[in-house]
Short mmCIF file of N, CA, C and O in Angstrom, two decimals:
data_model
loop_
_atom_site.label_atom_id
_atom_site.label_comp_id
_atom_site.label_asym_id
_atom_site.label_seq_id
_atom_site.Cartn_x
_atom_site.Cartn_y
_atom_site.Cartn_z
N MET A 628 26.18 2.39 -12.12
CA MET A 628 25.56 1.63 -13.20
C MET A 628 26.00 0.18 -13.14
O MET A 628 25.21 -0.72 -13.39
N PHE A 629 27.28 -0.01 -12.80
CA PHE A 629 27.80 -1.38 -12.71
C PHE A 629 27.09 -2.16 -11.61
O PHE A 629 26.71 -3.32 -11.81
N TRP A 630 26.87 -1.51 -10.44
CA TRP A 630 26.22 -2.22 -9.33
C TRP A 630 24.76 -2.51 -9.63
O TRP A 630 24.21 -3.52 -9.18
N LEU A 631 24.12 -1.64 -10.39
CA LEU A 631 22.75 -1.91 -10.82
C LEU A 631 22.70 -3.15 -11.70
O LEU A 631 21.84 -4.02 -11.54
N PHE A 632 23.66 -3.25 -12.62
CA PHE A 632 23.74 -4.42 -13.49
C PHE A 632 24.00 -5.69 -12.68
O PHE A 632 23.37 -6.73 -12.91
N VAL A 633 24.91 -5.60 -11.72
CA VAL A 633 25.22 -6.76 -10.86
C VAL A 633 23.99 -7.15 -10.05
O VAL A 633 23.67 -8.34 -9.89
N GLY A 634 23.25 -6.17 -9.54
CA GLY A 634 22.02 -6.45 -8.78
C GLY A 634 20.96 -7.13 -9.62
O GLY A 634 20.30 -8.07 -9.18
N ILE A 635 20.80 -6.66 -10.85
CA ILE A 635 19.81 -7.27 -11.74
C ILE A 635 20.20 -8.71 -12.08
O ILE A 635 19.36 -9.61 -12.07
N ILE A 636 21.48 -8.93 -12.35
CA ILE A 636 21.96 -10.29 -12.64
C ILE A 636 21.73 -11.19 -11.42
O ILE A 636 21.28 -12.33 -11.55
N THR A 637 22.03 -10.68 -10.24
CA THR A 637 21.86 -11.47 -9.03
C THR A 637 20.40 -11.84 -8.83
O THR A 637 20.08 -13.00 -8.55
N LEU A 638 19.51 -10.87 -8.95
CA LEU A 638 18.09 -11.15 -8.76
C LEU A 638 17.53 -12.07 -9.83
O LEU A 638 16.63 -12.86 -9.57
N THR A 639 18.06 -11.97 -11.03
CA THR A 639 17.53 -12.75 -12.14
C THR A 639 18.03 -14.19 -12.14
O THR A 639 17.26 -15.12 -12.39
N PHE A 640 19.30 -14.40 -11.84
CA PHE A 640 19.88 -15.73 -12.00
C PHE A 640 20.26 -16.42 -10.69
O PHE A 640 19.94 -17.58 -10.48
N VAL A 641 20.95 -15.72 -9.83
CA VAL A 641 21.53 -16.37 -8.65
C VAL A 641 20.46 -16.74 -7.62
O VAL A 641 20.45 -17.88 -7.14
N LEU A 642 19.56 -15.83 -7.30
CA LEU A 642 18.55 -16.13 -6.28
C LEU A 642 17.61 -17.26 -6.69
O LEU A 642 17.32 -18.14 -5.87
N PRO A 643 17.10 -17.30 -7.93
CA PRO A 643 16.28 -18.46 -8.30
C PRO A 643 17.05 -19.78 -8.26
O PRO A 643 16.51 -20.81 -7.85
N LEU A 644 18.33 -19.76 -8.67
CA LEU A 644 19.12 -20.99 -8.61
C LEU A 644 19.33 -21.45 -7.17
O LEU A 644 19.25 -22.64 -6.87
N LEU A 645 19.60 -20.51 -6.28
CA LEU A 645 19.75 -20.87 -4.87
C LEU A 645 18.44 -21.40 -4.30
O LEU A 645 18.44 -22.35 -3.50
N SER A 646 17.32 -20.80 -4.69
CA SER A 646 16.02 -21.27 -4.23
C SER A 646 15.76 -22.70 -4.69
O SER A 646 15.29 -23.54 -3.92
N VAL A 647 16.06 -22.98 -5.95
CA VAL A 647 15.87 -24.33 -6.48
C VAL A 647 16.79 -25.30 -5.75
O VAL A 647 16.39 -26.42 -5.41
N TRP A 648 18.03 -24.90 -5.49
CA TRP A 648 18.99 -25.76 -4.79
C TRP A 648 18.49 -26.10 -3.39
O TRP A 648 18.57 -27.25 -2.95
N ILE A 649 17.92 -25.12 -2.68
CA ILE A 649 17.39 -25.37 -1.34
C ILE A 649 16.23 -26.34 -1.40
O ILE A 649 16.12 -27.26 -0.59
N VAL A 650 15.33 -26.15 -2.37
CA VAL A 650 14.17 -27.05 -2.50
C VAL A 650 14.64 -28.47 -2.81
O VAL A 650 14.11 -29.44 -2.25
N VAL A 651 15.62 -28.63 -3.68
CA VAL A 651 16.13 -29.95 -4.02
C VAL A 651 16.75 -30.62 -2.78
O VAL A 651 16.52 -31.80 -2.52
N LYS A 652 17.52 -29.87 -2.02
CA LYS A 652 18.13 -30.43 -0.81
C LYS A 652 17.09 -30.84 0.22
O LYS A 652 17.19 -31.90 0.84
N VAL A 653 16.05 -30.02 0.39
CA VAL A 653 15.01 -30.34 1.37
C VAL A 653 14.22 -31.56 0.91
O VAL A 653 13.88 -32.43 1.73
N THR A 654 13.91 -31.67 -0.38
CA THR A 654 13.17 -32.84 -0.85
C THR A 654 14.02 -34.11 -0.75
O THR A 654 13.49 -35.19 -0.43
N ALA A 655 15.32 -33.99 -0.99
CA ALA A 655 16.19 -35.16 -0.82
C ALA A 655 16.24 -35.58 0.64
O ALA A 655 16.21 -36.77 0.95
N LEU A 656 16.30 -34.61 1.53
CA LEU A 656 16.27 -34.92 2.97
C LEU A 656 14.94 -35.55 3.36
O LEU A 656 14.90 -36.48 4.17
N ALA A 657 13.84 -35.04 2.79
CA ALA A 657 12.52 -35.57 3.12
C ALA A 657 12.37 -37.02 2.67
O ALA A 657 11.73 -37.82 3.34
N LYS A 658 12.97 -37.36 1.52
CA LYS A 658 12.88 -38.75 1.05
C LYS A 658 13.73 -39.67 1.91
O LYS A 658 13.35 -40.80 2.19
N ALA A 659 14.89 -39.18 2.34
CA ALA A 659 15.79 -40.03 3.13
C ALA A 659 15.34 -40.14 4.58
O ALA A 659 15.35 -41.23 5.15
N HIS A 660 14.98 -39.02 5.17
CA HIS A 660 14.61 -38.98 6.59
C HIS A 660 13.37 -38.10 6.75
O HIS A 660 13.49 -36.89 6.95
N PRO A 661 12.18 -38.67 6.70
CA PRO A 661 10.97 -37.85 6.71
C PRO A 661 10.77 -37.04 8.00
O PRO A 661 10.36 -35.89 7.95
N LYS A 662 11.03 -37.63 9.15
CA LYS A 662 10.75 -36.93 10.40
C LYS A 662 11.67 -35.73 10.61
O LYS A 662 11.18 -34.63 10.92
N PRO A 663 13.00 -35.86 10.44
CA PRO A 663 13.84 -34.67 10.58
C PRO A 663 13.52 -33.60 9.53
O PRO A 663 13.64 -32.41 9.81
N ALA A 664 13.10 -34.01 8.35
CA ALA A 664 12.76 -33.04 7.31
C ALA A 664 11.55 -32.22 7.72
O ALA A 664 11.49 -31.01 7.47
N LYS A 665 10.60 -32.87 8.35
CA LYS A 665 9.41 -32.15 8.82
C LYS A 665 9.80 -31.10 9.84
O LYS A 665 9.36 -29.94 9.77
N TYR A 666 10.65 -31.46 10.79
CA TYR A 666 11.08 -30.51 11.81
C TYR A 666 11.95 -29.40 11.20
O TYR A 666 11.87 -28.24 11.62
N THR A 667 12.74 -29.73 10.20
CA THR A 667 13.54 -28.72 9.51
C THR A 667 12.64 -27.70 8.81
O THR A 667 12.87 -26.50 8.89
N LEU A 668 11.62 -28.18 8.11
CA LEU A 668 10.70 -27.28 7.43
C LEU A 668 9.93 -26.40 8.41
O LEU A 668 9.73 -25.21 8.17
N ILE A 669 9.50 -26.98 9.52
CA ILE A 669 8.79 -26.19 10.53
C ILE A 669 9.71 -25.11 11.09
O ILE A 669 9.30 -23.96 11.26
N THR A 670 10.95 -25.47 11.38
CA THR A 670 11.91 -24.50 11.91
C THR A 670 12.17 -23.39 10.90
O THR A 670 12.20 -22.20 11.26
N MET A 671 12.37 -23.75 9.64
CA MET A 671 12.61 -22.75 8.61
C MET A 671 11.40 -21.82 8.45
O MET A 671 11.56 -20.60 8.28
N PHE A 672 10.20 -22.37 8.54
CA PHE A 672 8.99 -21.55 8.42
C PHE A 672 8.87 -20.59 9.60
O PHE A 672 8.52 -19.42 9.41
N ILE A 673 9.19 -21.04 10.80
CA ILE A 673 9.13 -20.17 11.98
C ILE A 673 10.15 -19.04 11.85
O ILE A 673 9.85 -17.87 12.15
N ILE A 674 11.37 -19.37 11.40
CA ILE A 674 12.39 -18.33 11.22
C ILE A 674 11.94 -17.31 10.18
O ILE A 674 12.11 -16.10 10.36
N LEU A 675 11.33 -17.79 9.09
CA LEU A 675 10.84 -16.89 8.05
C LEU A 675 9.74 -15.98 8.59
O LEU A 675 9.73 -14.78 8.31
N MET A 676 8.82 -16.54 9.38
CA MET A 676 7.74 -15.74 9.95
C MET A 676 8.27 -14.68 10.92
O MET A 676 7.79 -13.55 10.92
N VAL A 677 9.25 -15.03 11.73
CA VAL A 677 9.83 -14.07 12.67
C VAL A 677 10.53 -12.94 11.90
O VAL A 677 10.38 -11.76 12.23
N ALA A 678 11.29 -13.29 10.87
CA ALA A 678 11.99 -12.28 10.08
C ALA A 678 11.00 -11.34 9.39
O ALA A 678 11.20 -10.12 9.39
N CYS A 679 9.95 -11.89 8.83
CA CYS A 679 8.94 -11.05 8.18
C CYS A 679 8.23 -10.17 9.20
O CYS A 679 7.95 -9.00 8.94
N GLY A 680 7.93 -10.71 10.35
CA GLY A 680 7.28 -9.93 11.40
C GLY A 680 8.14 -8.78 11.88
O GLY A 680 7.65 -7.67 12.09
N LEU A 681 9.43 -9.02 12.03
CA LEU A 681 10.32 -7.94 12.45
C LEU A 681 10.42 -6.86 11.39
O LEU A 681 10.46 -5.67 11.71
N LYS A 682 10.46 -7.26 10.12
CA LYS A 682 10.53 -6.27 9.04
C LYS A 682 9.24 -5.46 8.97
O LYS A 682 9.28 -4.24 8.79
N ILE A 683 8.10 -6.11 9.13
CA ILE A 683 6.82 -5.40 9.11
C ILE A 683 6.76 -4.43 10.29
O ILE A 683 6.29 -3.30 10.16
N ARG A 684 7.24 -4.85 11.45
CA ARG A 684 7.25 -3.97 12.63
C ARG A 684 8.13 -2.76 12.38
O ARG A 684 7.75 -1.63 12.73
N ASP A 685 9.29 -2.96 11.77
CA ASP A 685 10.18 -1.83 11.47
C ASP A 685 9.52 -0.85 10.51
O ASP A 685 9.63 0.36 10.67
N ILE A 686 8.83 -1.37 9.51
CA ILE A 686 8.16 -0.50 8.54
C ILE A 686 7.01 0.25 9.21
O ILE A 686 6.82 1.45 9.00
N TYR A 687 6.25 -0.45 10.06
CA TYR A 687 5.06 0.15 10.67
C TYR A 687 5.43 1.22 11.69
O TYR A 687 4.78 2.25 11.77
N TYR A 688 6.46 0.99 12.48
CA TYR A 688 6.81 1.91 13.55
C TYR A 688 7.91 2.90 13.17
O TYR A 688 8.43 3.61 14.03
N GLU A 689 8.28 2.98 11.92
CA GLU A 689 9.32 3.91 11.50
C GLU A 689 8.82 5.35 11.64
O GLU A 689 7.73 5.68 11.18
N LYS A 690 9.62 6.18 12.30
CA LYS A 690 9.22 7.56 12.52
C LYS A 690 9.59 8.41 11.31
O LYS A 690 10.58 8.17 10.64
N SER A 691 8.79 9.40 11.07
CA SER A 691 9.03 10.34 9.99
C SER A 691 10.28 11.16 10.31
O SER A 691 10.58 11.43 11.47
N PRO A 692 11.02 11.60 9.28
CA PRO A 692 12.17 12.46 9.55
C PRO A 692 11.77 13.79 10.20
O PRO A 692 12.56 14.44 10.85
N TYR A 693 10.52 14.18 10.02
CA TYR A 693 10.02 15.44 10.59
C TYR A 693 9.21 15.21 11.87
O TYR A 693 8.43 16.06 12.27
N TYR A 694 9.40 14.07 12.51
CA TYR A 694 8.62 13.73 13.69
C TYR A 694 8.78 14.78 14.79
O TYR A 694 7.81 15.28 15.34
N PHE A 695 10.03 15.14 15.11
CA PHE A 695 10.26 16.07 16.20
C PHE A 695 9.80 17.49 15.83
O PHE A 695 9.31 18.23 16.67
N TRP A 696 9.94 17.83 14.55
CA TRP A 696 9.44 19.12 14.10
C TRP A 696 7.92 19.18 14.24
O TRP A 696 7.38 20.19 14.71
N ASN A 697 7.24 18.13 13.84
CA ASN A 697 5.78 18.11 13.95
C ASN A 697 5.33 18.17 15.40
O ASN A 697 4.33 18.82 15.73
N GLU A 698 6.06 17.50 16.31
CA GLU A 698 5.73 17.57 17.73
C GLU A 698 5.92 19.00 18.26
O GLU A 698 5.14 19.47 19.07
N LEU A 699 6.97 19.67 17.80
CA LEU A 699 7.21 21.05 18.21
C LEU A 699 6.10 21.97 17.71
O LEU A 699 5.63 22.85 18.45
N ILE A 700 5.68 21.76 16.48
CA ILE A 700 4.61 22.59 15.91
C ILE A 700 3.29 22.34 16.65
O ILE A 700 2.49 23.26 16.82
N LYS A 701 3.04 21.12 17.11
CA LYS A 701 1.82 20.85 17.87
C LYS A 701 1.81 21.64 19.17
O LYS A 701 0.78 22.14 19.60
N LYS A 702 2.98 21.75 19.81
CA LYS A 702 3.06 22.48 21.08
C LYS A 702 2.93 23.98 20.87
O LYS A 702 2.26 24.67 21.62
N ASN A 703 3.63 24.49 19.85
CA ASN A 703 3.63 25.93 19.59
C ASN A 703 3.55 26.11 18.07
O ASN A 703 4.55 25.96 17.38
N PRO A 704 2.39 26.45 17.54
CA PRO A 704 2.23 26.52 16.08
C PRO A 704 3.10 27.58 15.41
O PRO A 704 3.40 27.45 14.23
N LYS A 705 3.53 28.62 16.14
CA LYS A 705 4.34 29.67 15.52
C LYS A 705 5.59 29.94 16.36
O LYS A 705 5.68 30.97 17.02
N PRO A 706 6.57 29.01 16.34
CA PRO A 706 7.79 29.30 17.12
C PRO A 706 8.60 30.40 16.45
O PRO A 706 8.81 30.39 15.24
N ASN A 707 9.05 31.38 17.23
CA ASN A 707 9.77 32.53 16.68
C ASN A 707 11.25 32.27 16.48
O ASN A 707 11.86 32.75 15.53
N ASP A 708 11.86 31.50 17.37
CA ASP A 708 13.31 31.39 17.38
C ASP A 708 13.83 30.10 16.78
O ASP A 708 15.02 29.82 16.85
N ILE A 709 13.00 29.28 16.14
CA ILE A 709 13.43 28.00 15.61
C ILE A 709 13.10 27.93 14.13
O ILE A 709 11.95 28.16 13.73
N THR A 710 14.12 27.58 13.31
CA THR A 710 13.87 27.40 11.88
C THR A 710 13.66 25.94 11.59
O THR A 710 14.07 25.07 12.36
N GLN A 711 13.07 25.64 10.44
CA GLN A 711 12.78 24.25 10.11
C GLN A 711 14.06 23.48 9.75
O GLN A 711 14.13 22.29 9.91
N GLU A 712 15.11 24.14 9.31
CA GLU A 712 16.35 23.47 8.98
C GLU A 712 16.97 22.95 10.24
O GLU A 712 17.62 21.98 10.30
#
């Protein structure tokens, strides 16, 4: 219960504050040095896209816990000597 409370507090307060802090830092960098800020934003966007792509790939290609059981059933629908456990 304690960790749930800590997680809710983190999601509610800490992450938005960190997001605002990052945006403020990037806008300050953009005002001071426009060209490096552009490259920084492009790099951050590419890293974000790669991370999201890897997560989507993991979700899409995740095998079912019963994958091997289902493969066994496809080969032999009524195995006599193997239990599902």
